[in-house]
Coordinates of C-alpha atoms and ligand atoms in Angstrom, one line a residue:
X1087 CA 89.5 146.1 79.2
X1088 CA 89.0 148.7 76.5
X1089 CA 90.2 146.8 73.4
X1090 CA 87.5 146.4 70.9
X1091 CA 86.7 142.8 69.9
X1092 CA 85.5 141.5 66.6
X1093 CA 81.8 140.6 66.5
X1094 CA 81.1 136.9 66.9
X1095 CA 78.9 135.5 64.2
X1096 CA 76.2 132.9 65.0
X1097 CA 76.3 130.0 62.4
X1098 CA 72.5 130.4 61.9
X1099 CA 73.2 133.8 60.5
X1100 CA 75.5 132.5 57.8
X1101 CA 73.5 132.3 54.6
X1102 CA 76.3 130.8 52.5
X1103 CA 79.5 128.9 53.2
X1104 CA 82.3 129.4 50.8
X1105 CA 84.1 126.3 51.9
X1106 CA 84.0 123.4 54.3
X1107 CA 87.1 122.0 55.9
X1108 CA 88.4 120.0 58.8
X1109 CA 91.1 122.3 60.1
X1110 CA 91.2 126.0 59.4
X1111 CA 94.5 127.7 60.4
X1112 CA 94.8 131.5 60.7
X1113 CA 98.3 132.8 59.9
X1114 CA 101.3 131.2 58.1
X1115 CA 104.2 131.9 60.4
X1116 CA 106.2 129.2 62.2
X1117 CA 103.2 128.2 64.4
X1118 CA 100.5 128.2 61.8
X1119 CA 102.7 126.5 59.2
X1120 CA 103.6 123.8 61.7
X1121 CA 100.0 123.3 62.7
X1122 CA 98.8 123.1 59.1
X1123 CA 101.5 120.7 58.0
X1124 CA 100.9 118.3 60.9
X1125 CA 97.1 118.4 60.4
X1126 CA 97.4 117.8 56.6
X1127 CA 99.9 115.0 57.2
X1128 CA 97.4 113.4 59.6
X1129 CA 94.9 113.3 56.7
X1130 CA 92.7 116.3 57.6
X1131 CA 91.4 118.7 55.0
X1132 CA 93.3 121.9 55.8
X1133 CA 92.8 125.6 54.7
X1134 CA 95.5 128.0 55.8
X1135 CA 94.5 131.7 55.6
X1136 CA 97.3 134.3 55.5
X1137 CA 96.6 138.0 55.5
X1138 CA 99.9 138.9 53.8
X1139 CA 100.9 138.2 50.2
X1140 CA 103.4 135.6 51.3
X1141 CA 104.1 133.2 54.2
X1142 CA 106.5 134.0 57.0
X1143 CA 105.1 136.7 59.2
X1144 CA 107.5 137.8 62.0
X1145 CA 109.0 134.3 61.9
X1146 CA 110.6 135.0 58.6
X1147 CA 112.4 138.0 60.1
X1148 CA 113.8 136.1 63.1
X1149 CA 117.5 135.5 63.4
X1150 CA 116.8 131.8 63.7
X1151 CA 117.4 130.5 67.2
X1152 CA 115.4 127.4 68.1
X1153 CA 115.7 126.5 71.8
X1154 CA 116.2 122.8 71.7
X1155 CA 118.1 120.3 73.8
X1156 CA 118.3 117.0 75.6
X1157 CA 120.9 115.6 73.2
X1158 CA 120.2 117.0 69.7
X1159 CA 122.5 115.9 66.9
X1160 CA 124.3 119.3 67.1
X1161 CA 124.8 118.9 70.8
X1162 CA 126.1 115.4 70.4
X1163 CA 128.4 116.3 67.5
X1164 CA 130.1 119.1 69.4
X1165 CA 130.4 117.1 72.6
X1166 CA 127.8 119.0 74.7
X1167 CA 126.2 116.9 77.4
X1168 CA 122.5 117.6 77.9
X1169 CA 119.4 115.7 78.9
X1170 CA 115.7 116.2 78.7
X1171 CA 115.6 116.2 82.6
X1172 CA 118.1 119.1 82.9
X1173 CA 116.4 121.1 80.1
X1174 CA 113.1 120.6 81.9
X1175 CA 114.6 121.7 85.2
X1176 CA 116.0 124.8 83.5
X1177 CA 112.8 125.8 81.7
X1178 CA 110.9 125.3 85.0
X1179 CA 113.1 127.9 86.6
X1180 CA 112.4 130.4 83.8
X1181 CA 108.5 130.5 83.9
X1182 CA 106.5 132.8 86.2
X1183 CA 103.9 130.1 86.5
X1184 CA 105.5 127.0 85.1
X1185 CA 103.2 124.6 83.3
X1186 CA 104.8 121.3 84.3
X1187 CA 103.1 119.2 81.6
X1188 CA 104.0 121.5 78.8
X1189 CA 107.6 121.9 79.9
X1190 CA 108.0 118.2 80.3
X1191 CA 106.6 117.5 76.9
X1192 CA 108.7 120.2 75.2
X1193 CA 111.9 119.0 76.8
X1194 CA 111.2 115.3 76.4
X1195 CA 110.2 115.7 72.7
X1196 CA 113.0 118.2 72.0
X1197 CA 115.3 115.8 70.1
X1198 CA 112.3 114.5 68.0
X1199 CA 111.3 118.1 67.3
X1200 CA 114.8 119.0 66.2
X1201 CA 114.8 116.0 63.9
X1202 CA 111.3 117.1 62.5
X1203 CA 112.7 120.6 61.7
X1204 CA 115.7 119.2 59.9
X1205 CA 113.5 116.7 58.0
X1206 CA 111.6 119.7 56.6
X1207 CA 114.7 120.1 54.4
X1208 CA 117.4 122.0 56.3
X1209 CA 120.4 121.3 58.5
X1210 CA 121.8 123.1 61.5
X1211 CA 125.6 123.3 61.4
X1212 CA 127.3 120.9 63.8
X1213 CA 129.4 123.6 65.4
X1214 CA 129.5 125.5 68.7
X1215 CA 130.0 129.2 69.2
X1216 CA 131.6 129.8 72.6
X1217 CA 131.6 133.6 73.0
X1218 CA 129.0 135.5 74.9
X1219 CA 126.9 137.1 72.2
X1220 CA 123.3 137.9 71.3
X1221 CA 123.4 135.5 68.3
X1222 CA 126.1 133.6 66.5
X1223 CA 127.7 136.0 64.0
X1224 CA 128.2 133.3 61.4
X1225 CA 126.5 130.0 60.7
X1226 CA 127.6 128.2 63.9
X1227 CA 124.9 125.8 65.0
X1228 CA 124.8 126.2 68.8
X1229 CA 125.4 128.6 71.6
X1230 CA 124.2 129.6 75.1
X1231 CA 121.1 131.8 74.6
X1232 CA 119.6 132.1 78.0
X1233 CA 120.3 132.3 81.7
X1234 CA 121.6 128.7 82.1
X1235 CA 124.9 129.9 83.6
X1236 CA 123.4 132.7 85.7
X1237 CA 122.9 132.3 89.4
X1238 CA 120.7 130.8 90.9
X1239 CA 119.8 128.8 87.8
X1240 CA 123.3 127.4 87.4
X1241 CA 122.7 125.6 90.7
X1242 CA 119.2 124.4 89.7
X1243 CA 119.9 122.7 86.4
X1244 CA 123.1 121.6 84.7
X1245 CA 123.8 124.3 82.1
X1246 CA 124.0 123.4 78.4
X1247 CA 123.9 125.5 75.3
X1248 CA 120.5 125.0 73.5
X1249 CA 120.2 128.0 71.1
X1250 CA 120.3 126.2 67.7
X1251 CA 120.8 128.8 64.9
X1252 CA 119.7 128.3 61.4
X1253 CA 122.8 128.5 59.2
X1254 CA 122.6 132.0 57.9
X1255 CA 125.2 134.6 59.0
X1256 CA 124.0 137.8 60.7
X1257 CA 121.2 138.4 63.2
X1258 CA 118.0 138.6 61.2
X1259 CA 116.2 136.6 58.6
X1260 CA 117.8 133.2 59.2
X1261 CA 114.6 131.5 60.2
X1262 CA 113.3 132.2 56.6
X1263 CA 115.3 129.0 55.7
X1264 CA 113.0 127.0 58.0
X1265 CA 109.9 128.8 56.7
X1266 CA 110.9 128.0 53.1
X1267 CA 111.3 124.4 54.0
X1268 CA 108.0 124.3 55.8
X1269 CA 106.3 125.8 52.8
X1270 CA 107.9 123.2 50.5
X1271 CA 106.5 120.5 52.7
X1272 CA 103.0 122.1 52.9
X1273 CA 103.0 122.3 49.1
X1274 CA 103.4 118.5 49.0
X1275 CA 100.2 118.0 51.0
X1276 CA 96.6 118.8 50.0
X1277 CA 96.5 121.9 52.3
X1278 CA 94.9 124.8 50.6
X1279 CA 96.9 128.0 51.3
X1280 CA 95.1 131.3 50.6
X1281 CA 97.1 134.5 50.7
X1282 CA 95.9 138.1 51.1
X1283 CA 93.0 136.6 53.0
X1284 CA 92.4 137.7 56.5
X1285 CA 90.2 136.1 59.1
X1286 CA 87.8 138.8 60.4
X1287 CA 85.4 137.0 62.8
X1288 CA 84.8 133.6 64.4
X1289 CA 81.6 131.8 63.7
X1290 CA 79.9 129.9 66.6
X1291 CA 77.3 127.3 67.1
X1292 CA 76.4 127.5 70.8
X1293 CA 79.7 127.7 72.6
X1294 CA 81.6 125.9 69.9
X1295 CA 83.7 127.6 67.2
X1296 CA 82.6 126.2 63.9
X1297 CA 84.1 128.6 61.3
X1298 CA 85.7 131.8 60.3
X1299 CA 84.6 134.8 58.3
X1300 CA 87.3 136.0 55.9
X1301 CA 88.0 139.0 53.7
X1302 CA 90.2 139.4 50.6
X1303 CA 90.1 142.9 49.3
X1304 CA 86.4 143.4 48.5
X1305 CA 85.5 139.8 48.6
X1306 CA 84.4 138.1 51.8
X1307 CA 82.9 134.8 52.9
X1308 CA 82.5 132.2 55.6
X1309 CA 84.4 128.9 55.9
X1310 CA 82.9 126.1 58.0
X1311 CA 85.5 124.2 60.0
X1312 CA 85.6 121.4 62.5
X1313 CA 88.5 123.2 64.2
X1314 CA 90.1 126.6 64.0
X1315 CA 93.7 127.2 64.9
X1316 CA 94.6 130.8 65.6
X1317 CA 98.3 131.4 64.9
X1318 CA 98.2 135.1 64.0
X1319 CA 101.1 136.5 66.0
X1320 CA 101.4 139.1 68.9
X1321 CA 100.3 142.7 69.2
X1322 CA 103.3 144.9 69.3
X1323 CA 102.0 146.7 66.2
X1324 CA 98.7 147.7 67.9
X1325 CA 99.4 151.1 69.6
X1326 CA 96.2 151.0 71.6
X1327 CA 96.9 147.5 73.1
X1328 CA 100.5 148.4 73.7
X1329 CA 99.4 151.6 75.6
X1330 CA 97.0 149.5 77.6
X1331 CA 99.1 146.5 78.5
X1332 CA 102.8 147.0 77.7
X1333 CA 103.4 150.8 77.7
X1334 CA 107.2 150.1 78.0
X1335 CA 107.0 148.9 74.4
X1336 CA 105.5 152.2 73.3
X1337 CA 108.5 154.4 74.1
X1338 CA 110.8 154.9 71.2
X1339 CA 111.1 151.2 70.7
X1340 CA 111.9 149.3 67.6
X1341 CA 109.1 146.7 67.3
X1342 CA 110.5 143.2 66.5
X1343 CA 107.5 142.2 64.4
X1344 CA 105.9 142.2 61.0
X1345 CA 103.2 144.8 60.3
X1346 CA 100.5 142.2 60.9
X1347 CA 101.3 141.8 64.6
X1348 CA 98.3 143.9 65.4
X1349 CA 96.6 141.6 68.0
X1350 CA 93.9 140.4 65.6
X1351 CA 94.4 136.8 66.6
X1352 CA 94.2 137.6 70.3
X1353 CA 91.1 139.6 69.8
X1354 CA 89.4 136.8 67.8
X1355 CA 90.1 134.4 70.6
X1356 CA 88.9 136.8 73.3
X1357 CA 85.7 137.4 71.3
X1358 CA 84.6 133.9 72.1
X1359 CA 85.9 133.9 75.7
X1360 CA 89.6 132.8 75.6
X1361 CA 91.5 134.1 78.5
X1362 CA 94.4 136.4 77.9
X1363 CA 97.4 135.8 80.2
X1364 CA 100.6 137.7 80.9
X1365 CA 99.4 140.6 78.8
X1366 CA 101.7 143.0 80.6
X1367 CA 104.8 140.9 79.8
X1368 CA 107.2 141.7 77.0
X1369 CA 110.5 140.8 75.5
X1370 CA 112.4 144.0 75.5
X1371 CA 116.1 144.4 75.1
X1372 CA 119.0 146.7 74.3
X1373 CA 122.0 144.3 74.6
X1374 CA 125.3 145.9 75.8
X1375 CA 127.2 142.8 74.6
X1376 CA 129.1 142.0 72.4
X1377 CA 131.8 143.0 73.1
X1378 CA 131.7 140.5 75.9
X1379 CA 134.3 142.4 77.9
X1380 CA 131.5 144.9 78.9
X1381 CA 129.9 142.1 80.9
X1382 CA 132.7 142.7 83.5
X1383 CA 131.2 146.1 84.2
X1384 CA 128.4 146.9 86.6
X1385 CA 124.8 148.0 85.9
X1386 CA 123.5 150.6 88.3
X1387 CA 120.3 152.6 88.7
X1388 CA 119.9 156.3 89.3
X1389 CA 120.6 155.6 92.9
X1390 CA 124.0 154.1 92.1
X1391 CA 122.9 150.6 93.2
X1392 CA 123.5 147.5 91.2
X1393 CA 120.2 145.8 90.0
X1394 CA 121.1 142.5 88.3
X1395 CA 123.9 140.0 87.7
X1396 CA 125.4 141.6 84.6
X1397 CA 126.1 138.3 83.0
X1398 CA 122.4 137.6 82.7
X1399 CA 120.8 137.0 79.3
X1400 CA 120.3 140.5 77.8
X1401 CA 116.5 140.5 78.0
X1402 CA 116.7 139.6 81.7
X1403 CA 119.1 142.5 82.3
X1404 CA 116.8 144.8 80.3
X1405 CA 113.8 143.6 82.2
X1406 CA 115.5 144.7 85.5
X1407 CA 116.2 148.1 83.9
X1408 CA 112.5 148.4 83.2
X1409 CA 111.8 147.8 86.9
X1410 CA 113.8 150.9 87.9
X1411 CA 112.5 154.4 88.5
X1412 CA 112.3 156.2 85.2
X1413 CA 113.4 152.9 83.6
X1414 CA 116.9 154.4 83.9
X1415 CA 120.3 152.6 84.3
X1416 CA 123.9 152.9 83.4
X1417 CA 126.6 150.4 82.6
X1418 CA 129.9 151.5 84.3
X1419 CA 133.3 150.2 83.1
X1420 CA 136.8 151.2 83.8
X1421 CA 139.4 152.0 81.1
X1422 CA 140.9 148.5 81.2
X1423 CA 137.5 147.1 80.1
X1424 CA 136.3 149.9 77.9
X1425 CA 135.4 149.0 74.3
X1426 CA 133.2 150.6 71.7
X1427 CA 132.5 154.2 72.5
X1428 CA 130.5 154.3 69.2
X1429 CA 127.9 151.8 70.6
X1430 CA 124.6 152.5 68.8
X1431 CA 122.4 150.4 71.0
X1432 CA 123.6 151.7 74.4
X1433 CA 125.1 155.1 73.8
X1434 CA 128.4 156.1 75.5
X1435 CA 127.7 159.0 77.8
X1436 CA 131.2 160.2 78.7
X1437 CA 134.4 159.3 80.5
X1438 CA 135.5 160.7 83.9
X1439 CA 138.8 160.8 85.7
X1440 CA 137.2 160.0 89.0
X1441 CA 134.2 158.0 90.1
X1442 CA 133.1 161.0 92.2
X1443 CA 132.8 163.2 89.1
X1444 CA 131.0 160.5 87.2
X1445 CA 128.5 160.0 90.1
X1446 CA 127.9 163.8 90.3
X1447 CA 127.4 164.2 86.5
X1448 CA 125.0 161.2 86.3
X1449 CA 122.9 162.8 89.1
X1450 CA 123.6 159.8 91.5
X1451 CA 123.3 160.7 95.2
X1452 CA 126.8 161.5 96.6
X1453 CA 128.8 158.6 97.7
X1454 CA 126.5 155.9 96.4
X1455 CA 128.3 154.9 93.2
X1456 CA 131.7 155.2 95.0
X1457 CA 130.4 152.8 97.6
X1458 CA 128.9 150.4 95.1
X1459 CA 132.0 150.3 93.0
X1460 CA 134.4 150.0 95.9
X1461 CA 132.4 147.0 97.3
X1462 CA 132.2 145.4 93.9
X1463 CA 135.9 145.8 93.3
X1464 CA 136.9 144.4 96.7
X1465 CA 134.9 141.2 96.1
X1466 CA 135.7 140.9 92.4
X1467 CA 139.4 140.8 93.3
X1468 CA 138.6 137.5 95.1
X1469 CA 136.3 136.4 92.3
X1470 CA 133.3 136.8 94.5
X1471 CA 130.0 138.6 94.2
X1472 CA 127.9 138.2 97.3
X1473 CA 125.2 140.5 96.1
X1474 CA 124.3 139.1 92.7
X1475 CA 126.5 136.1 92.3
X1476 CA 127.8 137.0 88.9
X1477 CA 129.9 134.1 87.5
X1478 CA 133.6 134.3 88.3
X1479 CA 134.4 134.3 84.6
X1480 CA 133.0 137.9 84.4
X1481 CA 134.2 139.2 87.8
X1482 CA 137.0 141.7 87.2
X1483 CA 137.6 144.8 89.3
X1484 CA 136.8 148.1 87.6
X1485 CA 139.5 150.1 89.4
X1486 CA 141.6 151.7 86.7
X1487 CA 140.5 155.2 85.8
X1488 CA 139.2 156.9 83.8
X1489 CA 135.7 155.4 84.0
X1490 CA 133.1 155.4 81.4
X1491 CA 129.3 155.0 81.4
X1492 CA 126.9 153.7 78.8
X1493 CA 123.2 154.7 78.9
X1494 CA 120.8 151.8 79.3
X1495 CA 117.8 154.1 79.9
X1496 CA 114.6 153.4 78.0
X1497 CA 114.3 156.1 75.3
X1498 CA 118.1 156.7 75.3
X1499 CA 119.3 153.2 74.5
X1500 CA 117.8 151.6 71.4
X1501 CA 115.4 149.1 72.8
X1502 CA 113.6 146.5 70.6
X1503 CA 110.9 144.1 71.6
X1504 CA 107.7 142.2 71.2
X1505 CA 104.8 141.2 73.3
X1506 CA 104.6 137.9 75.3
X1507 CA 101.0 137.8 76.4
X1508 CA 98.5 135.5 74.7
X1509 CA 95.6 133.1 75.0
X1510 CA 95.5 130.5 77.7
X1511 CA 95.8 127.1 76.0
X1512 CA 96.2 123.5 77.3
X1513 CA 98.9 121.1 76.3
X1514 CA 97.3 120.4 72.9
X1515 CA 96.7 124.1 72.2
X1516 CA 93.0 124.1 72.9
X1517 CA 91.9 127.6 73.9
X1518 CA 90.7 127.9 77.4
X1519 CA 88.4 130.3 79.3
X1520 CA 89.4 131.8 82.7
X1521 CA 87.8 128.8 84.5
X1522 CA 90.1 126.5 82.4
X1523 CA 87.2 125.1 80.4
X1524 CA 88.0 124.4 76.8
X1525 CA 86.3 126.4 74.0
X1526 CA 85.2 123.6 71.7
X1527 CA 86.7 123.9 68.2
X1528 CA 89.3 126.6 69.0
X1529 CA 93.1 126.3 69.2
X1530 CA 95.9 128.8 69.5
X1531 CA 99.7 128.6 69.0
X1532 CA 102.7 130.8 68.7
X1533 CA 102.9 134.5 69.8
X1534 CA 99.2 134.7 70.4
X1535 CA 99.2 131.9 72.9
X1536 CA 101.0 131.4 76.2
X1537 CA 103.0 128.3 76.7
X1538 CA 106.5 128.2 78.2
X1539 CA 107.8 131.7 77.8
X1540 CA 106.0 134.2 80.0
X1541 CA 108.3 137.2 80.6
X1542 CA 111.5 138.9 79.6
X1543 CA 113.4 137.8 82.7
X1544 CA 112.9 134.2 81.8
X1545 CA 113.3 134.5 78.1
X1546 CA 115.9 132.4 76.3
X1547 CA 116.5 133.1 72.7
X1548 CA 114.9 130.4 70.5
X1549 CA 112.0 129.7 72.8
X1550 CA 109.5 131.6 70.6
X1551 CA 110.4 129.7 67.4
X1552 CA 110.9 126.5 69.4
X1553 CA 107.6 126.5 71.2
X1554 CA 105.7 128.1 68.3
X1555 CA 106.6 125.2 66.0
X1556 CA 106.4 122.5 68.7
X1557 CA 103.0 123.5 70.1
X1558 CA 101.8 124.5 66.6
X1559 CA 102.4 120.9 65.7
X1560 CA 100.5 119.7 68.7
X1561 CA 97.5 121.9 67.8
X1562 CA 97.6 120.6 64.2
X1563 CA 97.6 116.9 65.3
X1564 CA 94.9 117.3 67.9
X1565 CA 92.7 119.4 65.7
X1566 CA 93.0 116.7 63.0
X1567 CA 91.6 114.3 65.6
X1568 CA 94.9 112.5 66.4
Ligands
FAD834 C1 114.3 140.5 64.1 C2 113.7 139.4 65.0 C3 114.5 138.3 65.4 C4 113.9 137.3 66.2 N1 114.7 136.3 66.5 C5 114.2 135.2 67.1 C6 114.9 134.0 67.3 O1 116.1 133.9 66.8 N2 114.3 133.0 67.9 C7 113.1 133.0 68.4 O2 112.6 132.1 69.0 N3 112.3 134.1 68.2 C8 112.8 135.2 67.6 N4 112.0 136.3 67.3 C9 110.6 136.2 67.7 C10 109.8 135.3 66.8 O3 110.2 135.6 65.5 C11 108.3 135.4 66.9 O4 107.9 135.4 68.3 C12 107.7 134.2 66.2 O5 108.1 134.1 64.9 C13 106.2 134.3 66.2 O6 105.7 133.3 65.4 P1 104.1 133.1 65.1 O7 104.0 132.0 64.1 O8 103.4 133.1 66.3 O9 103.8 134.5 64.4 P2 104.1 135.1 62.9 O10 105.4 134.5 62.4 O11 104.1 136.6 63.0 O12 103.0 134.6 62.0 C14 101.7 135.1 62.2 C15 101.0 135.2 60.8 O13 99.7 135.5 60.9 C16 99.3 136.4 59.9 N5 98.0 137.0 60.3 C17 97.8 137.9 61.3 N6 96.5 138.2 61.4 C18 95.9 137.4 60.5 C19 94.5 137.3 60.2 N7 93.5 138.0 60.8 N8 94.2 136.4 59.2 C20 95.1 135.7 58.5 N9 96.5 135.8 58.8 C21 96.8 136.7 59.8 C22 100.4 137.3 59.8 O14 100.5 138.0 58.6 C23 101.6 136.4 60.0 O15 102.1 135.9 58.7 C24 112.5 137.3 66.5 C25 111.7 138.4 66.1 C26 112.3 139.3 65.2 C27 111.4 140.4 64.6

């Protein structure tokens, strides 16, 4: 590990404390805001430090999916059947190393958490969007945002749409509505929010975290706290850490993050021994849908072999592309299913009268793409896909020339992403060392902690805001002594 860590300050060396508080939260995004609100509502004295001049962080940029289920008011209103048990089963299939307690709690409390978010002062629209898309284009409240209908998960848990979108048209910034509501509620408490104030070091007494050093321009100081919650975001903005842990995010990628996602929270945690987990994992995506008709095509690598069920959630498909040699892949469709040759995210390469010509121009070994497409078409005609079990809804033969190819290769397609690695924490967000022991006084939540989401293949849109707010709340309550 070459990442430089901030110095740890022994409490005995602090000559003057600027403040004393019960709970000190670092970062006012969805996770830190939720932690601070719950701690303050529980009666704790709370100080919330935010390095930027306003609240929001990456959370305020988000489109606004919250992954919630088990019978939320939106699901009920639009007639979707769901249960905490099915949600739990589904989420368990999506984690590399599922934490049964956390998944159980998240699914079981999901309706309560949905109600908590709405009670902040916003309402999800009671409507369902049924198309396959990355995010609802309008204000529709609900859609499928994961791999629920993808094999083998479709057989492991009863699928239900759980991507609740904040009612703002478009694909960015919707979550700001929730952040504004969260801020309004925090303003009603005694929590003390300090902007343009960054946490720089943790202060320890023995092995316990007892405070934080902060800086605001040329002022600095030390706050004594009974508990410190780090909710300072991920590290996609830190070039050195990206080069070391997630080099795939370093290649011509659009970082989905605020400029403060520089890994400072992770480094603070590590400086006192918190374990980093899944640091090599990332959410990375260049969706080729909508238009959804393109999902009927096939995704092949440079060898002309299919690599994934093409109806997978876009980050899952992209994760499989990342596994290929040179992180190269193509989406192949025939003229019956061709749409959008002006596709900015996944550029259209060309059209060819024959598959043989396409194969040769793409540098695929002779005969491989012809064989792949022939086999796919034969099975698709019977609504079957013995290789990847793509859902019959998307199985259509690609047998009408000319054929076209879109480039999904990293560096050619416009990928965007963020990091998924973070601190090891227990159910209540207490930071843990590698031996699972708890670091007294330290908590972590949101993008700098690892809870349910662990990699791009198992990512469902809305899990970041969902788990950031849910586990942020748990940190806040536990840190307040509840
Ligand atoms: C365009 C876009 C769309 C997205 N859409 C979705 C979506 O629909 N659903 C979903 O679940 N996820 C989505 N995501 C991902 C999601 O937004 C983030 O993973 C999530 O918001 C992280 O929340 P957080 O509270 O952990 O971090 P943040 O919201 O980034 O908050 C961390 C805060 O900590 C502050 N900070 C950092 N260091 C310090 C320090 N040393 N001292 C004090 N403060 C500090 C930062 O300034 C920041 O305000 C999207 C992301 C982007 C960019």
